XYZ file of C-alpha atoms in Angstrom:
712
model
C 22.402 -28.844 -39.650
C 24.957 -26.382 -39.043
C 23.727 -23.440 -36.041
C 23.536 -20.960 -38.916
C 21.242 -23.191 -41.177
C 19.200 -23.474 -38.057
C 18.914 -19.702 -37.547
C 18.209 -18.846 -40.922
C 15.267 -21.639 -40.950
C 14.161 -19.669 -37.446
C 14.246 -16.123 -39.746
C 12.020 -17.814 -42.680
C 9.738 -19.327 -40.261
C 9.567 -15.857 -38.445
C 8.745 -13.951 -41.914
C 6.331 -16.557 -43.300
C 4.495 -17.168 -40.151
C 2.742 -13.551 -40.078
C 2.743 -13.506 -44.023
C 0.212 -16.531 -43.575
C -1.371 -14.758 -40.902
C -1.609 -11.348 -42.473
C -2.767 -12.964 -46.007
C -5.677 -14.913 -43.810
C -6.838 -12.104 -42.184
C -6.908 -9.967 -45.286
C -8.851 -12.887 -46.769
C -11.202 -12.864 -43.827
C -11.688 -9.206 -43.806
C -12.410 -8.793 -47.357
C -15.304 -11.958 -47.364
C -16.823 -10.254 -44.748
C -16.859 -6.646 -46.131
C -18.346 -8.137 -49.677
C -20.984 -10.129 -47.460
C -21.558 -7.115 -45.387
C -21.763 -4.876 -48.595
C -24.440 -7.514 -50.156
C -26.178 -7.927 -47.149
C -26.220 -3.677 -46.650
C -27.022 -3.327 -50.373
C -29.987 -5.767 -50.089
C -31.192 -3.698 -46.699
C -31.119 -0.588 -48.916
C -33.384 -2.252 -51.523
C -35.895 -2.877 -49.401
C -35.453 0.419 -47.779
C -36.045 2.057 -51.417
C -38.987 -0.286 -51.874
C -40.684 0.692 -48.715
C -40.140 4.603 -49.683
C -41.404 3.808 -53.152
C -44.591 2.413 -51.667
C -44.854 5.570 -49.405
C -44.314 7.924 -52.201
C -46.439 6.125 -54.739
C -49.285 4.732 -52.696
C -50.411 8.363 -52.247
C -49.866 9.139 -55.625
C -51.681 5.816 -56.699
C -54.747 6.650 -54.604
C -54.811 10.075 -56.276
C -54.939 8.584 -59.714
C -57.269 6.281 -58.802
C -59.760 8.682 -57.271
C -59.379 11.139 -59.998
C -60.759 8.185 -62.408
C -63.870 7.671 -59.961
C -64.347 11.359 -59.524
C -64.773 11.835 -63.399
C -66.851 8.872 -63.426
C -69.084 10.455 -60.949
C -68.870 13.722 -63.273
C -70.616 11.552 -65.979
C -73.150 10.120 -63.660
C -74.350 13.491 -61.904
C -75.164 14.407 -65.575
C -77.258 11.623 -66.277
C -81.325 13.336 -66.680
C -82.579 9.890 -65.850
C -81.032 9.463 -62.694
C -81.824 13.374 -61.842
C -85.515 12.867 -62.530
C -85.607 9.506 -60.472
C -83.654 11.217 -57.455
C -86.027 14.371 -57.704
C -88.753 11.886 -57.518
C -87.307 9.877 -54.663
C -88.075 6.687 -56.332
C -85.471 4.029 -55.032
C -86.533 1.195 -57.388
C -86.553 3.668 -60.402
C -83.414 5.057 -59.308
C -81.869 1.688 -58.940
C -82.849 0.520 -62.332
C -81.063 3.342 -63.862
C -78.067 3.277 -61.707
C -77.287 -0.420 -61.804
C -76.470 -0.607 -65.366
C -73.893 2.106 -65.062
C -72.626 0.482 -62.076
C -72.292 -3.180 -63.281
C -70.347 -1.401 -66.409
C -67.526 0.525 -64.036
C -67.598 -2.609 -61.535
C -66.337 -4.850 -64.685
C -64.249 -2.531 -66.188
C -62.534 -0.199 -63.390
C -63.266 -2.673 -60.303
C -65.833 -0.118 -58.646
C -67.202 -2.024 -55.703
C -69.533 0.677 -53.878
C -72.095 2.979 -55.327
C -74.042 5.518 -53.113
C -76.790 8.018 -53.301
C -76.720 10.005 -50.378
C -79.306 12.328 -48.985
C -78.555 16.013 -47.634
C -78.943 14.713 -44.109
C -76.200 12.247 -44.508
C -78.679 9.379 -44.944
C -78.153 6.605 -47.366
C -80.742 6.835 -49.941
C -79.622 3.801 -51.725
C -76.669 1.433 -52.132
C -76.447 0.384 -55.862
C -73.918 -2.091 -54.393
C -76.359 -3.322 -51.860
C -79.878 -2.181 -52.429
C -81.505 -3.736 -49.312
C -79.482 -1.538 -46.880
C -80.605 1.823 -46.833
C -81.680 4.753 -44.408
C -78.785 4.558 -42.316
C -76.515 7.496 -41.473
C -73.162 7.705 -42.507
C -70.581 8.891 -40.694
C -67.438 9.036 -42.708
C -64.686 11.371 -43.339
C -64.843 12.128 -47.132
C -68.567 12.670 -46.629
C -67.990 15.099 -43.949
C -65.412 17.113 -45.888
C -67.747 17.369 -48.824
C -70.481 18.597 -46.994
C -68.061 20.866 -45.054
C -66.171 22.050 -48.142
C -69.102 22.021 -50.598
C -66.471 20.295 -52.808
C -65.430 16.693 -54.110
C -63.880 15.095 -51.324
C -61.505 12.001 -51.494
C -59.637 9.395 -49.445
C -59.461 5.879 -48.322
C -61.623 5.288 -45.642
C -62.282 2.163 -43.313
C -66.122 1.159 -43.303
C -68.224 -0.434 -40.768
C -67.777 -4.004 -41.993
C -64.081 -3.743 -42.042
C -63.570 -2.936 -45.683
C -60.571 -0.367 -46.655
C -62.201 1.531 -49.521
C -60.988 4.474 -51.731
C -64.208 6.685 -51.604
C -64.946 9.914 -53.755
C -67.760 12.076 -52.665
C -68.995 14.930 -54.852
C -71.831 17.163 -54.143
C -74.802 16.335 -56.470
C -76.389 19.927 -57.711
C -79.245 19.980 -59.886
C -80.016 23.145 -61.427
C -78.245 25.063 -59.057
C -79.564 23.309 -55.981
C -77.947 20.940 -53.470
C -79.889 17.932 -53.670
C -77.257 15.549 -52.205
C -74.159 13.786 -52.872
C -72.988 10.595 -54.943
C -70.267 8.526 -53.833
C -68.070 5.695 -55.462
C -65.710 3.240 -53.798
C -63.047 0.907 -54.628
C -61.797 -1.631 -51.976
C -58.151 -2.318 -51.311
C -58.778 -5.689 -52.752
C -58.761 -4.114 -56.226
C -56.336 -1.257 -55.387
C -53.345 -3.709 -53.959
C -52.800 -5.831 -57.137
C -52.438 -2.922 -59.392
C -49.598 -1.292 -56.743
C -47.945 -4.817 -56.463
C -47.676 -4.985 -60.460
C -46.171 -1.708 -60.563
C -43.488 -1.873 -57.772
C -42.663 -5.806 -58.227
C -43.462 -6.325 -54.570
C -45.992 -8.513 -52.651
C -48.335 -6.337 -50.105
C -50.302 -7.294 -46.896
C -52.713 -4.798 -45.673
C -53.611 -5.156 -41.761
C -56.192 -3.016 -40.034
C -56.016 -2.833 -36.028
C -58.948 -4.658 -34.297
C -59.745 -1.191 -32.259
C -61.399 0.061 -35.110
C -63.435 -2.944 -35.863
C -66.922 -4.695 -34.770
C -66.229 -8.480 -34.975
C -69.643 -8.988 -35.587
C -69.852 -6.506 -38.944
C -66.423 -7.536 -39.862
C -67.556 -11.089 -39.951
C -70.835 -10.221 -41.719
C -68.599 -7.880 -44.222
C -66.404 -11.147 -45.143
C -69.684 -12.996 -46.105
C -71.229 -10.134 -47.866
C -68.043 -9.129 -49.973
C -67.455 -13.359 -50.422
C -63.786 -12.810 -48.379
C -62.305 -15.154 -46.083
C -60.612 -14.238 -42.712
C -60.125 -15.413 -38.995
C -60.662 -12.894 -36.455
C -58.572 -14.608 -33.745
C -55.498 -15.283 -35.841
C -53.760 -12.139 -34.354
C -54.316 -10.326 -31.266
C -54.349 -6.627 -32.347
C -55.386 -6.742 -35.810
C -56.702 -8.583 -38.865
C -55.280 -8.943 -42.279
C -57.837 -7.735 -44.736
C -55.632 -8.425 -47.961
C -52.893 -10.828 -48.447
C -51.427 -11.814 -51.973
C -50.391 -15.419 -50.813
C -52.246 -18.268 -49.643
C -50.058 -18.681 -46.685
C -48.079 -16.182 -44.608
C -44.278 -16.762 -44.219
C -43.689 -18.133 -40.725
C -40.879 -15.276 -39.879
C -43.652 -12.506 -40.549
C -46.536 -14.632 -38.669
C -43.909 -14.773 -35.220
C -43.575 -10.829 -35.368
C -47.562 -10.724 -35.867
C -47.919 -13.083 -32.826
C -44.802 -11.867 -30.636
C -44.786 -8.867 -28.667
C -42.442 -6.991 -30.454
C -43.220 -3.510 -31.519
C -44.333 -3.223 -35.277
C -42.924 0.444 -36.576
C -41.594 1.826 -39.868
C -38.099 1.029 -39.372
C -38.464 -2.811 -38.740
C -36.920 -4.655 -41.195
C -36.913 -8.568 -41.390
C -36.135 -11.418 -43.275
C -38.528 -14.683 -43.956
C -38.903 -17.588 -46.230
C -41.880 -19.390 -47.961
C -41.791 -22.446 -50.064
C -38.019 -22.004 -50.762
C -38.554 -18.459 -51.594
C -36.792 -15.658 -49.576
C -38.304 -12.449 -48.599
C -37.122 -9.347 -47.145
C -39.795 -7.076 -45.781
C -40.668 -3.873 -43.865
C -43.586 -1.948 -42.717
C -45.198 1.452 -43.387
C -48.083 2.688 -41.629
C -51.812 3.007 -43.073
C -53.327 6.032 -42.709
C -56.947 6.840 -43.438
C -58.718 9.675 -44.716
C -58.812 11.335 -41.322
C -54.909 10.802 -40.812
C -55.459 8.225 -38.124
C -53.129 5.124 -37.993
C -55.530 2.407 -38.488
C -53.156 -0.270 -39.551
C -49.992 -1.096 -41.850
C -48.980 -2.271 -45.055
C -46.472 -5.038 -44.882
C -44.049 -5.046 -48.513
C -42.642 -8.143 -49.242
C -39.585 -8.077 -51.777
C -38.363 -11.440 -53.292
C -34.505 -11.552 -52.661
C -34.007 -15.242 -53.672
C -32.237 -14.386 -56.573
C -29.904 -11.832 -54.885
C -29.252 -14.155 -51.998
C -28.109 -16.844 -54.593
C -26.043 -14.300 -56.785
C -24.280 -13.064 -53.563
C -23.483 -16.848 -52.255
C -22.164 -17.340 -55.788
C -20.216 -14.144 -55.576
C -18.835 -15.209 -52.040
C -17.866 -18.448 -53.251
C -16.064 -16.995 -56.193
C -14.088 -14.562 -54.256
C -13.172 -17.225 -51.874
C -11.896 -18.988 -54.355
C -9.809 -16.079 -56.121
C -8.351 -14.672 -52.827
C -7.372 -18.296 -51.774
C -5.644 -18.688 -54.828
C -3.996 -15.633 -54.941
C -3.085 -16.323 -50.935
C -1.229 -19.520 -52.272
C 0.461 -17.784 -55.330
C 1.746 -14.880 -52.943
C 3.323 -17.551 -50.357
C 4.758 -19.348 -52.963
C 6.516 -16.207 -54.259
C 7.204 -15.361 -50.643
C 8.928 -18.611 -49.746
C 10.789 -18.518 -53.250
C 12.279 -15.253 -52.310
C 13.254 -15.627 -48.914
C 14.890 -19.157 -49.887
C 17.083 -17.114 -52.364
C 17.727 -14.293 -49.559
C 18.893 -17.041 -47.360
C 20.970 -18.302 -49.859
C 22.688 -14.725 -50.300
C 23.014 -14.536 -46.664
C 24.828 -17.802 -46.114
C 27.559 -16.978 -48.744
C 27.845 -13.310 -47.357
C 28.178 -14.743 -43.668
C 31.843 -15.760 -43.690
C 32.975 -12.404 -45.163
C 30.623 -10.320 -42.492
C 32.277 -12.794 -39.823
C 35.738 -11.213 -40.760
C 34.496 -7.870 -40.585
C 32.908 -8.223 -37.244
C 36.113 -9.843 -36.317
C 37.833 -6.570 -37.060
C 35.387 -4.098 -36.089
C 35.242 -5.713 -32.771
C 39.191 -5.178 -32.165
C 39.073 -1.555 -33.452
C 36.028 -0.990 -31.039
C 38.013 -2.317 -28.105
C 41.110 -0.315 -29.067
C 38.554 2.825 -29.277
C 36.724 2.132 -26.023
C 40.044 1.738 -24.030
C 40.659 4.954 -25.552
C 37.310 6.215 -24.498
C 37.616 4.931 -21.023
C 41.056 6.600 -20.434
C 39.478 10.094 -21.612
C 36.442 9.693 -19.668
C 38.259 8.942 -16.433
C 40.683 11.912 -16.958
C 37.214 13.971 -17.707
C 35.267 12.629 -14.772
C 38.072 13.350 -12.525
C 38.691 16.843 -13.409
C 36.776 19.919 -11.356
C 35.747 21.751 -14.367
C 32.933 21.131 -16.466
C 33.962 19.465 -19.944
C 31.256 19.271 -22.690
C 31.562 18.431 -26.327
C 29.132 19.441 -28.859
C 28.703 18.806 -32.553
C 28.182 21.852 -35.045
C 24.437 22.012 -34.319
C 25.296 22.668 -30.506
C 23.701 19.365 -29.619
C 25.428 17.946 -26.536
C 27.396 14.912 -26.925
C 29.560 14.478 -23.774
C 28.753 15.655 -20.391
C 31.049 14.760 -17.379
C 30.328 14.671 -13.450
C 31.793 18.257 -12.701
C 29.197 19.485 -15.620
C 26.486 17.688 -13.684
C 27.430 19.301 -10.463
C 27.855 22.902 -11.815
C 24.902 23.091 -14.219
C 22.379 20.579 -12.320
C 21.364 18.501 -15.174
C 22.053 15.084 -15.216
C 23.583 13.138 -18.217
C 19.982 11.643 -19.013
C 18.544 15.131 -19.090
C 21.124 16.950 -21.262
C 22.773 14.715 -23.574
C 21.155 15.603 -26.925
C 19.740 18.961 -26.179
C 21.188 22.112 -27.324
C 24.231 23.834 -25.450
C 22.421 27.362 -25.796
C 20.089 26.440 -22.613
C 23.584 26.715 -20.471
C 23.466 30.461 -21.207
C 21.258 33.206 -20.634
C 19.465 34.676 -23.586
C 21.447 37.650 -23.739
C 24.808 35.603 -24.181
C 22.999 33.700 -26.914
C 22.627 36.736 -28.784
C 26.444 37.835 -28.348
C 27.724 34.292 -29.582
C 25.145 34.340 -32.263
C 26.977 37.636 -33.544
C 30.372 36.190 -32.822
C 30.049 33.012 -34.969
C 28.552 34.912 -37.990
C 31.492 37.587 -37.427
C 33.734 34.123 -37.480
C 32.274 32.883 -40.378
C 32.834 36.119 -42.402
C 36.516 36.755 -41.277
C 37.526 33.368 -40.750
C 38.835 34.587 -37.454
C 37.338 33.388 -34.243
C 37.412 35.560 -30.890
C 37.002 32.619 -28.642
C 38.563 29.212 -30.069
C 41.853 28.370 -28.503
C 41.396 31.235 -25.793
C 40.148 31.341 -22.382
C 37.281 33.821 -21.822
C 34.923 34.921 -19.144
C 31.245 34.491 -19.627
C 27.789 33.920 -17.815
C 26.503 30.440 -16.909
C 23.056 29.583 -16.791
C 21.977 26.543 -14.515
C 18.853 24.390 -14.366
C 17.327 26.377 -11.421
C 17.550 29.561 -13.612
C 20.015 31.238 -11.695
C 23.253 32.687 -13.192
C 26.944 32.297 -12.413
C 29.922 33.620 -13.591
C 32.256 31.229 -15.521
C 35.928 31.107 -17.313
C 35.109 28.984 -20.606
C 38.001 27.506 -22.768
C 37.041 26.420 -26.029
C 38.499 24.156 -29.021
C 37.324 22.273 -32.275
C 38.031 19.330 -34.446
C 36.860 17.918 -37.594
C 35.832 14.065 -38.134
C 33.815 12.710 -40.801
C 33.126 16.669 -42.359
C 31.631 17.570 -39.482
C 32.608 20.141 -37.037
C 33.022 19.291 -33.421
C 33.608 21.536 -30.306
C 34.996 21.059 -26.736
C 34.272 23.399 -23.889
C 36.179 23.336 -20.142
C 34.144 25.484 -18.145
C 34.963 26.546 -14.555
C 32.657 27.914 -12.365
C 34.496 31.437 -11.278
C 31.799 32.219 -8.469
C 33.765 32.134 -5.476
C 36.734 34.040 -7.178
C 34.509 36.758 -8.406
C 32.868 37.197 -4.940
C 36.185 37.603 -3.229
C 37.112 40.113 -5.847
C 33.861 41.852 -5.027
C 34.193 41.488 -1.318
C 38.003 42.832 -2.061
C 36.577 45.976 -3.699
C 34.079 46.447 -1.269
C 36.342 46.493 1.473
C 38.440 49.155 -0.395
C 35.582 51.213 -1.156
C 34.376 51.344 2.928
C 38.221 51.987 3.489
C 38.114 54.801 1.359
C 34.930 56.183 2.570
C 35.933 55.710 6.475
C 38.989 57.611 5.088
C 37.140 60.543 3.700
C 34.672 61.000 6.619
C 37.597 60.905 9.140
C 38.954 63.712 7.150
C 35.901 65.331 6.817
C 35.151 65.257 10.328
C 38.503 66.658 11.288
C 38.169 69.254 9.127
C 34.532 69.923 9.769
C 35.393 70.160 13.765
C 38.021 72.790 12.953
C 36.567 74.937 10.291
C 33.007 74.685 12.255
C 34.839 76.722 15.307
C 36.701 79.263 12.942
C 33.587 79.907 10.958
C 31.195 80.639 13.919
C 33.334 83.711 15.080
C 33.107 85.960 12.042
C 29.627 84.566 11.447
C 28.516 86.145 15.293
C 30.584 89.072 14.562
C 28.566 89.932 11.507
C 25.252 88.514 13.292
C 26.032 91.265 15.939
C 26.627 93.756 13.503
C 23.527 93.006 11.606
C 21.592 93.351 14.958
C 23.326 96.600 15.881
C 22.457 98.215 12.254
C 18.674 96.843 12.638
C 18.444 98.397 16.238
C 19.306 101.663 14.937
C 15.948 102.510 13.137
C 16.499 106.350 13.134
C 19.835 106.018 11.133
C 18.604 103.416 8.781
C 14.993 104.497 7.034
C 15.398 102.960 3.349
C 13.387 99.713 3.513
C 15.676 97.904 0.926
C 18.639 98.148 3.431
C 16.488 96.978 6.051
C 15.223 93.713 3.803
C 18.782 92.872 2.875
C 19.995 92.771 6.489
C 17.581 90.414 7.029
C 18.470 88.682 4.343
C 21.835 88.487 5.894
C 20.449 87.443 9.158
C 18.580 84.372 7.280
C 22.100 83.170 5.837
C 23.947 83.568 8.831
C 21.206 81.420 10.241
C 21.431 78.882 7.602
C 25.417 78.575 7.885
C 24.901 78.202 11.208
C 22.541 75.279 10.700
C 25.215 73.718 7.990
C 28.115 74.092 10.558
C 26.046 72.581 13.388
C 25.132 69.294 10.704
C 28.876 69.108 9.969
C 29.296 68.909 13.735
C 26.998 66.773 14.432
C 28.057 64.475 11.843
C 31.709 64.408 13.129
C 31.173 64.017 16.599
C 28.123 61.434 17.368
C 28.374 61.228 21.108
C 27.837 57.658 22.747
C 24.220 56.971 23.011
C 23.078 56.858 26.646
C 20.389 53.725 26.727
C 16.992 53.927 27.822
C 14.001 51.615 27.885
C 11.322 54.045 26.154
C 8.403 53.591 24.159
C 8.455 55.116 20.506
C 4.917 56.669 20.571
C 6.013 58.771 23.138
C 9.051 60.091 21.615
C 7.228 60.693 18.394
C 4.277 62.312 20.202
C 6.958 64.934 21.747
C 8.609 65.454 18.780
C 5.667 66.645 16.698
C 4.912 68.936 20.126
C 7.646 70.502 19.313
C 7.313 71.072 15.402
C 5.155 73.784 13.838
C 3.896 72.583 10.550
C 2.901 74.700 7.623
C -0.559 75.181 6.970
C -0.457 73.211 3.392
C 0.877 69.927 5.467
C -1.796 67.583 6.196
C -0.522 65.410 9.157
C -2.055 61.592 9.387
C -0.911 59.463 12.610
C -1.597 55.669 13.539
C 0.631 54.942 16.745
C -0.065 51.368 17.485
C -1.014 50.866 21.043
C 0.975 48.998 23.446
C 3.771 48.075 21.530
C 6.913 47.349 23.252
C 9.034 50.110 24.261
C 12.691 49.994 22.929
C 16.289 50.335 24.233
C 18.129 53.636 22.731
C 18.973 57.519 23.498
C 16.145 59.418 23.497
C 17.652 62.666 22.571
C 19.357 60.943 19.492
C 16.078 59.124 18.334
C 14.242 62.189 18.627
C 16.759 64.263 16.977
C 16.610 61.384 14.026
C 12.560 61.876 14.077
C 13.071 65.534 13.773
C 15.359 65.236 10.829
C 13.084 62.969 8.837
C 9.866 65.092 9.318
C 11.710 68.017 8.493
C 13.010 66.645 5.355
C 9.385 65.278 4.560
C 8.027 69.106 4.930
C 10.710 70.258 2.874
C 9.924 67.904 0.081
C 6.519 69.268 0.077
C 7.110 73.149 -0.695
C 3.429 72.981 -2.283
C 1.872 71.230 0.351
C 0.808 67.666 0.669
C 0.058 64.920 3.032
C 2.615 63.589 5.964
C 1.877 60.101 7.195
C 3.530 58.982 10.331
C 2.738 55.342 12.007
C 4.200 52.720 14.118
C 3.307 48.645 14.176
C 4.843 45.526 14.850
C 6.229 43.665 12.139
C 8.073 40.221 12.214
C 9.821 40.852 15.496
C 10.511 44.316 14.943
C 8.993 47.849 15.864
C 8.870 49.883 12.649
C 8.349 53.964 12.625
C 7.236 55.030 9.187
C 7.282 58.706 7.950
C 5.789 58.717 4.487
C 5.254 61.988 2.390
C 3.814 62.400 -1.353
C 6.375 65.102 -2.039
C 8.980 65.558 -4.933
C 10.477 62.221 -4.333
C 14.261 61.109 -4.622
C 15.850 60.899 -8.108
C 16.781 57.067 -8.777
C 20.636 57.853 -9.329
C 20.716 59.215 -5.849
C 18.432 56.681 -4.084
C 21.249 53.827 -3.403
C 23.397 56.763 -1.949
C 21.004 58.924 -0.202
C 22.569 57.933 3.491
C 26.155 58.779 2.046
C 27.350 62.342 3.207
C 27.093 65.308 0.946
C 24.458 63.321 -0.988
C 20.853 65.362 -1.427
C 17.540 64.458 -3.095
C 17.001 68.418 -2.868
C 18.002 71.235 -5.099
C 19.397 72.837 -1.744
C 20.867 71.610 0.981
C 24.401 69.988 1.939
C 23.297 66.435 2.404
C 24.067 65.414 5.960
C 20.891 65.273 7.431
C 20.252 61.558 6.217
C 23.710 60.778 6.651
C 23.415 61.826 10.332
C 20.015 59.813 10.991
C 21.757 56.794 9.215
C 24.819 57.203 12.011
C 22.106 57.681 14.700
C 20.390 54.684 13.944
C 23.294 52.431 13.889
C 24.545 53.511 17.213
C 21.217 52.985 18.494
C 21.119 49.247 16.982
C 18.312 50.114 14.434
C 18.063 49.982 10.547
C 16.725 52.962 8.492
C 15.288 52.278 4.954
C 13.896 54.174 2.158
C 11.543 53.741 -0.335
C 11.097 56.670 -3.121
C 9.591 57.269 -6.479
C 10.298 60.511 -8.251
C 7.373 62.755 -8.156
C 4.992 60.650 -6.147
C 7.149 60.718 -2.631
C 9.025 59.061 -0.073
C 9.097 56.440 2.718
C 11.477 56.251 5.470
C 11.033 53.182 7.863
C 13.179 53.039 11.091
C 13.173 49.513 12.168
C 14.147 48.511 15.904
C 14.528 44.694 16.293
C 12.918 43.029 19.724
């Protein structure tokens, strides 16, 4: 047999074997489901029968008791009985009571008839005249005495009889004279109930409620038969069958707990039963025994077996038919496959040749793509990444396995995605693209979330009706960094040149301005000393204003000179706490400024110029005071942090505007409404020459914090 035909045979086996297994499984599951459903229905039937007995038994007892009560109503009105009762003549009473009792016994199966005194003593048992004068202790009698109304219920007698009893008060001429009672044993009730429900009923009584001698005496008296030792805990007081089914007998003799949920199967004389248990309660609601319900399921089981065999035959025939259909259909498919095999081999060979050529082309392209230092990425029109070279892995941080099939949008920040979306929409409307065929700068997003500048060249092509895109991406971080460093160097050089010119100008201008200012100050002093000549207060006030402005000009000139000629520091090892204490002792703070200090003890001394650092402290404290014209809190403290000693000067004044914060240490930049803007520039210069760092944090309207840090 040719190899191809052998392969087709293996395919046939691979298809048919699962089909056979599937059909067999379906057959087994279906038959089991049918069997389970039948069993479930039969279980539901017995549960229904138990519920029917449970609901019908009280109703049946009620109806029977109503009949007994109706008979008692007739008896209590019998004049002869009333007269005999009034005379307490037992023989005469028996003579009048016996005929109606015999009639009721033959017509309604009544088995008990009592005349009871008010003290519960039995005056006459019509059904057993020799026994009398004993005290009766029964729930129904107690209920009739307590309520003064007819009472009814099923009760267990001292001789083991389970009897439906109705007791009524006997009132003659408006006076309670005693009680009348009629009873009907379960032996006479059970057959009627079985006939109504179509089931067999067994009644059992637990031995703890019985006295063996009295029970056996009761059997003889009632003409019944029974065995006290047949079962351990109970006796059977009624059974509809001559024999007890073996399975039921096993339950009775075993230690299994009998309860209302126990369902069992049993067989007797080729008749199959399914049964259950129901608690038997007396008139005092005591559990005194059980009612066993047996339902004949012989016909149902036979029907179920017949149905199961029929279903098996039907399913088997259907399975065989389906197997034949599948076998025939697969054979036809095999023939078609064999005929198409030759053509397919030719097509495969042609495709193989084309694929080899394409593979060679792809390998050449891939070799070029992998050797370039730039990232090369191709996507389809849905931005799904199709190609990802080694350089792309290095630049973006994603491996091929991680990125292939993902959207290229994850390679750019969110803000750039929005711009690209707008560009695509504009290109769709105008037909003109701002990026295709061009090299543009953009921003890339690495796997770790960091951004970097890129240079992107984008091209596109179509294949199979779908558009594809290729992007060559270059990381220009180093180039941008070099450009930024060059710009920063130019800015620094420009600032140095500007500061040098400012220093030269300040040096000469300071000396030139101080001469006329000194002359003006002396003139003001002379005028102020001539009190006899100048008596106008307004003139005096203006002279004071001129003096104040001269002092301000001198201060500005001093700041300019200090900035332009910072001297070389004279380094000493000195404690910053002492410098701060000395500086504060020389400053008189306004009364509305609250000073808080916290100098950490035993911090190391630092190497610095004491005069220059004191001047720096004075400038910082003076700035803080000027920032709080309406008063506030000035906090100064020292501490050691991360191998450095820090001096912190904090205020809760007006703060520094955010647009000036980054340039606050530059000359001529100030955060105040007045001032030249040289104080903080001098502080920074003094900090630098003393190898320290000065930092600032500020929030407009909340205050500023300046930190002077010395590394140790």
